Every structure is written in structure tokens, then in C-alpha cells.
PDB file of C-alpha atoms in Angstrom:
ATOM      1  CA  THR A   1     112.946 105.888 121.218  1.00  0.00           C
ATOM      2  CA  ARG A   2     109.485 105.811 122.824  1.00  0.00           C
ATOM      3  CA  THR A   3     106.641 107.366 121.179  1.00  0.00           C
ATOM      4  CA  LEU A   4     103.206 107.761 123.008  1.00  0.00           C
ATOM      5  CA  ILE A   5     100.066 108.993 121.334  1.00  0.00           C
ATOM      6  CA  PHE A   6      96.384 108.845 122.448  1.00  0.00           C
ATOM      7  CA  ASP A   7      93.387 108.123 119.868  1.00  0.00           C
ATOM      8  CA  SER A   8      89.769 109.979 120.398  1.00  0.00           C
ATOM      9  CA  ARG A   9      88.841 107.340 123.089  1.00  0.00           C
ATOM     10  CA  ASP A  10      91.786 108.102 125.340  1.00  0.00           C
ATOM     11  CA  MET A  11      93.395 104.761 124.341  1.00  0.00           C
ATOM     12  CA  LEU A  12      97.177 104.798 124.664  1.00  0.00           C
ATOM     13  CA  TYR A  13      99.500 103.746 121.949  1.00  0.00           C
ATOM     14  CA  VAL A  14     103.108 102.949 123.026  1.00  0.00           C
ATOM     15  CA  SER A  15     105.902 102.446 120.351  1.00  0.00           C
ATOM     16  CA  VAL A  16     109.125 101.261 121.913  1.00  0.00           C
ATOM     17  CA  GLY A  17     111.398 100.161 119.334  1.00  0.00           C
ATOM     18  CA  SER A  18     113.701  97.356 118.565  1.00  0.00           C
ATOM     19  CA  ALA A  19     116.920  96.691 120.479  1.00  0.00           C
ATOM     20  CA  ASN A  20     119.254  96.064 117.577  1.00  0.00           C
ATOM     21  CA  ASN A  21     119.253  96.692 113.792  1.00  0.00           C
ATOM     22  CA  VAL A  22     117.551  93.256 113.038  1.00  0.00           C
ATOM     23  CA  ASP A  23     115.821  91.733 116.091  1.00  0.00           C
ATOM     24  CA  ASP A  24     115.610  87.789 115.993  1.00  0.00           C
ATOM     25  CA  ASP A  25     111.756  88.552 117.302  1.00  0.00           C
ATOM     26  CA  SER A  26     109.197  91.547 117.036  1.00  0.00           C
ATOM     27  CA  PHE A  27     108.621  91.609 120.880  1.00  0.00           C
ATOM     28  CA  ARG A  28     110.140  95.539 121.145  1.00  0.00           C
ATOM     29  CA  ALA A  29     109.138  96.205 117.317  1.00  0.00           C
ATOM     30  CA  ARG A  30     105.490  96.730 118.144  1.00  0.00           C
ATOM     31  CA  ILE A  31     102.940  99.235 118.870  1.00  0.00           C
ATOM     32  CA  ARG A  32     100.639  98.296 121.816  1.00  0.00           C
ATOM     33  CA  ARG A  33      97.627  99.833 122.993  1.00  0.00           C
ATOM     34  CA  PHE A  34      96.574 100.458 126.803  1.00  0.00           C
ATOM     35  CA  ASP A  35      92.940 101.593 128.086  1.00  0.00           C
ATOM     36  CA  ILE A  36      93.778 103.981 130.822  1.00  0.00           C
ATOM     37  CA  SER A  37      90.325 105.303 131.506  1.00  0.00           C
ATOM     38  CA  ASP A  38      90.673 103.954 134.514  1.00  0.00           C
ATOM     39  CA  GLU A  39      93.524 106.154 136.486  1.00  0.00           C
ATOM     40  CA  PHE A  40      93.537 103.717 139.623  1.00  0.00           C
ATOM     41  CA  THR A  41      94.967 100.935 137.351  1.00  0.00           C
ATOM     42  CA  LEU A  42      98.190 102.852 136.731  1.00  0.00           C
ATOM     43  CA  PRO A  43     101.113 102.258 135.874  1.00  0.00           C
ATOM     44  CA  LYS A  44     100.491  99.705 133.420  1.00  0.00           C
ATOM     45  CA  ASP A  45     102.292  96.744 132.548  1.00  0.00           C
ATOM     46  CA  PHE A  46     103.714  97.006 128.853  1.00  0.00           C
ATOM     47  CA  LEU A  47     103.976  93.357 128.407  1.00  0.00           C
ATOM     48  CA  LYS A  48      99.594  93.317 129.150  1.00  0.00           C
ATOM     49  CA  GLY A  49      99.030  96.151 126.519  1.00  0.00           C
ATOM     50  CA  GLU A  50      97.144  94.679 123.349  1.00  0.00           C
ATOM     51  CA  VAL A  51      99.511  94.143 120.216  1.00  0.00           C
ATOM     52  CA  PHE A  52      98.235  96.728 117.715  1.00  0.00           C
ATOM     53  CA  ALA A  53     100.871  96.447 115.136  1.00  0.00           C
ATOM     54  CA  ASP A  54     103.688  93.964 114.832  1.00  0.00           C
ATOM     55  CA  GLY A  55     107.328  94.143 113.082  1.00  0.00           C
ATOM     56  CA  VAL A  56     107.937  97.787 113.066  1.00  0.00           C
ATOM     57  CA  ARG A  57     111.202  98.634 113.902  1.00  0.00           C
ATOM     58  CA  ASN A  58     111.274 102.107 115.232  1.00  0.00           C
ATOM     59  CA  GLU A  59     108.224 103.575 114.654  1.00  0.00           C
ATOM     60  CA  VAL A  60     108.119 107.502 115.713  1.00  0.00           C
ATOM     61  CA  GLY A  61     106.061 110.493 114.734  1.00  0.00           C
ATOM     62  CA  LEU A  62     102.826 108.709 115.098  1.00  0.00           C
ATOM     63  CA  ALA A  63      99.665 110.721 114.155  1.00  0.00           C
ATOM     64  CA  PHE A  64      96.137 109.962 113.534  1.00  0.00           C
ATOM     65  CA  ASP A  65      94.320 111.265 110.511  1.00  0.00           C
ATOM     66  CA  SER A  66      90.915 112.682 109.882  1.00  0.00           C
ATOM     67  CA  PHE A  67      89.376 109.090 109.401  1.00  0.00           C
ATOM     68  CA  GLY A  68      91.111 108.011 112.945  1.00  0.00           C
ATOM     69  CA  VAL A  69      93.888 105.838 111.100  1.00  0.00           C
ATOM     70  CA  LEU A  70      97.196 105.542 112.902  1.00  0.00           C
ATOM     71  CA  TRP A  71     100.369 106.786 110.576  1.00  0.00           C
ATOM     72  CA  GLY A  72     103.818 106.534 111.704  1.00  0.00           C
ATOM     73  CA  VAL A  73     107.197 107.020 110.075  1.00  0.00           C
ATOM     74  CA  GLU A  74     109.131 103.824 110.151  1.00  0.00           C
ATOM     75  CA  ASN A  75     113.008 103.854 110.553  1.00  0.00           C
ATOM     76  CA  GLY A  76     113.913 100.757 108.816  1.00  0.00           C
ATOM     77  CA  PRO A  77     117.386  98.781 109.347  1.00  0.00           C
ATOM     78  CA  ASP A  78     120.560 100.210 108.669  1.00  0.00           C
ATOM     79  CA  LYS A  79     123.073  98.826 105.917  1.00  0.00           C
ATOM     80  CA  LEU A  80     121.102  95.607 105.398  1.00  0.00           C
ATOM     81  CA  GLN A  81     123.041  93.602 102.906  1.00  0.00           C
ATOM     82  CA  ARG A  82     120.572  90.546 101.476  1.00  0.00           C
ATOM     83  CA  SER A  83     121.853  88.958  98.179  1.00  0.00           C
ATOM     84  CA  ASP A  84     118.479  87.535  97.547  1.00  0.00           C
ATOM     85  CA  LEU A  85     116.762  91.010  97.310  1.00  0.00           C
ATOM     86  CA  GLY A  86     119.953  92.689  95.239  1.00  0.00           C
ATOM     87  CA  ASP A  87     122.655  93.293  97.567  1.00  0.00           C
ATOM     88  CA  ASP A  88     122.572  96.626  99.638  1.00  0.00           C
ATOM     89  CA  ILE A  89     118.981  97.086  99.669  1.00  0.00           C
ATOM     90  CA  TYR A  90     119.785 100.417 101.535  1.00  0.00           C
ATOM     91  CA  ASN A  91     121.241 102.026  98.976  1.00  0.00           C
ATOM     92  CA  ASN A  92     119.891 100.468  95.939  1.00  0.00           C
ATOM     93  CA  ASN A  93     116.454 100.813  97.093  1.00  0.00           C
ATOM     94  CA  PRO A  94     114.234 103.503  95.310  1.00  0.00           C
ATOM     95  CA  ALA A  95     112.051 104.040  98.210  1.00  0.00           C
ATOM     96  CA  GLU A  96     114.926 105.299 100.261  1.00  0.00           C
ATOM     97  CA  GLU A  97     115.458 108.163  97.924  1.00  0.00           C
TER      98      GLU A  97
END
């Protein structure tokens, strides 16, 4: 997914999402912020965007609340098995209900 949103200062926020169920690093699992006030500097280099949030797998449905706080819906890993967290944390997690 690719999710885009602008804040009240016309800053562009871009969420690309991870490439796999669980990535080895968070390179793609980030929300990056860009100043696009100068239209003559388009297109933007994604790698040069400010990292606004890190470790968000596939953040979609981004929205700002009335206080200017950015919220999003996190699509976590699928069928994740971890014995240290009680076996199948997807199906046995109350937050998933």
C-alpha cells in the first residue's frame, strides 16, 4: 500500500509499508515526511524524507485529529508464531478480537 496525507502546514506524509510479513529491517516500515512548499523541487527522493515514524508495518488510513496528532491503522504481521509470547500471538491475542 501507499498512503499519503498532508498536514495543516502542507507537509506530505508517506507510508509505503513493509515488503514482507516480518522484515529484517524497518527501511520500508516507516512514515516519511516531506516539505513540498517549493514545487520546483519535485519529484522528491523518498530516501531523503524525514523519518517521522519507524517500525510501522503497513500503516494505512492515516488521519490527523483536531490536535494535529497523526493516527493510522496498523496492519500487523500475519500468522506470527512466537513461543516466548504464548505460541500463536495472532489468534490468541485479545487485541485482535
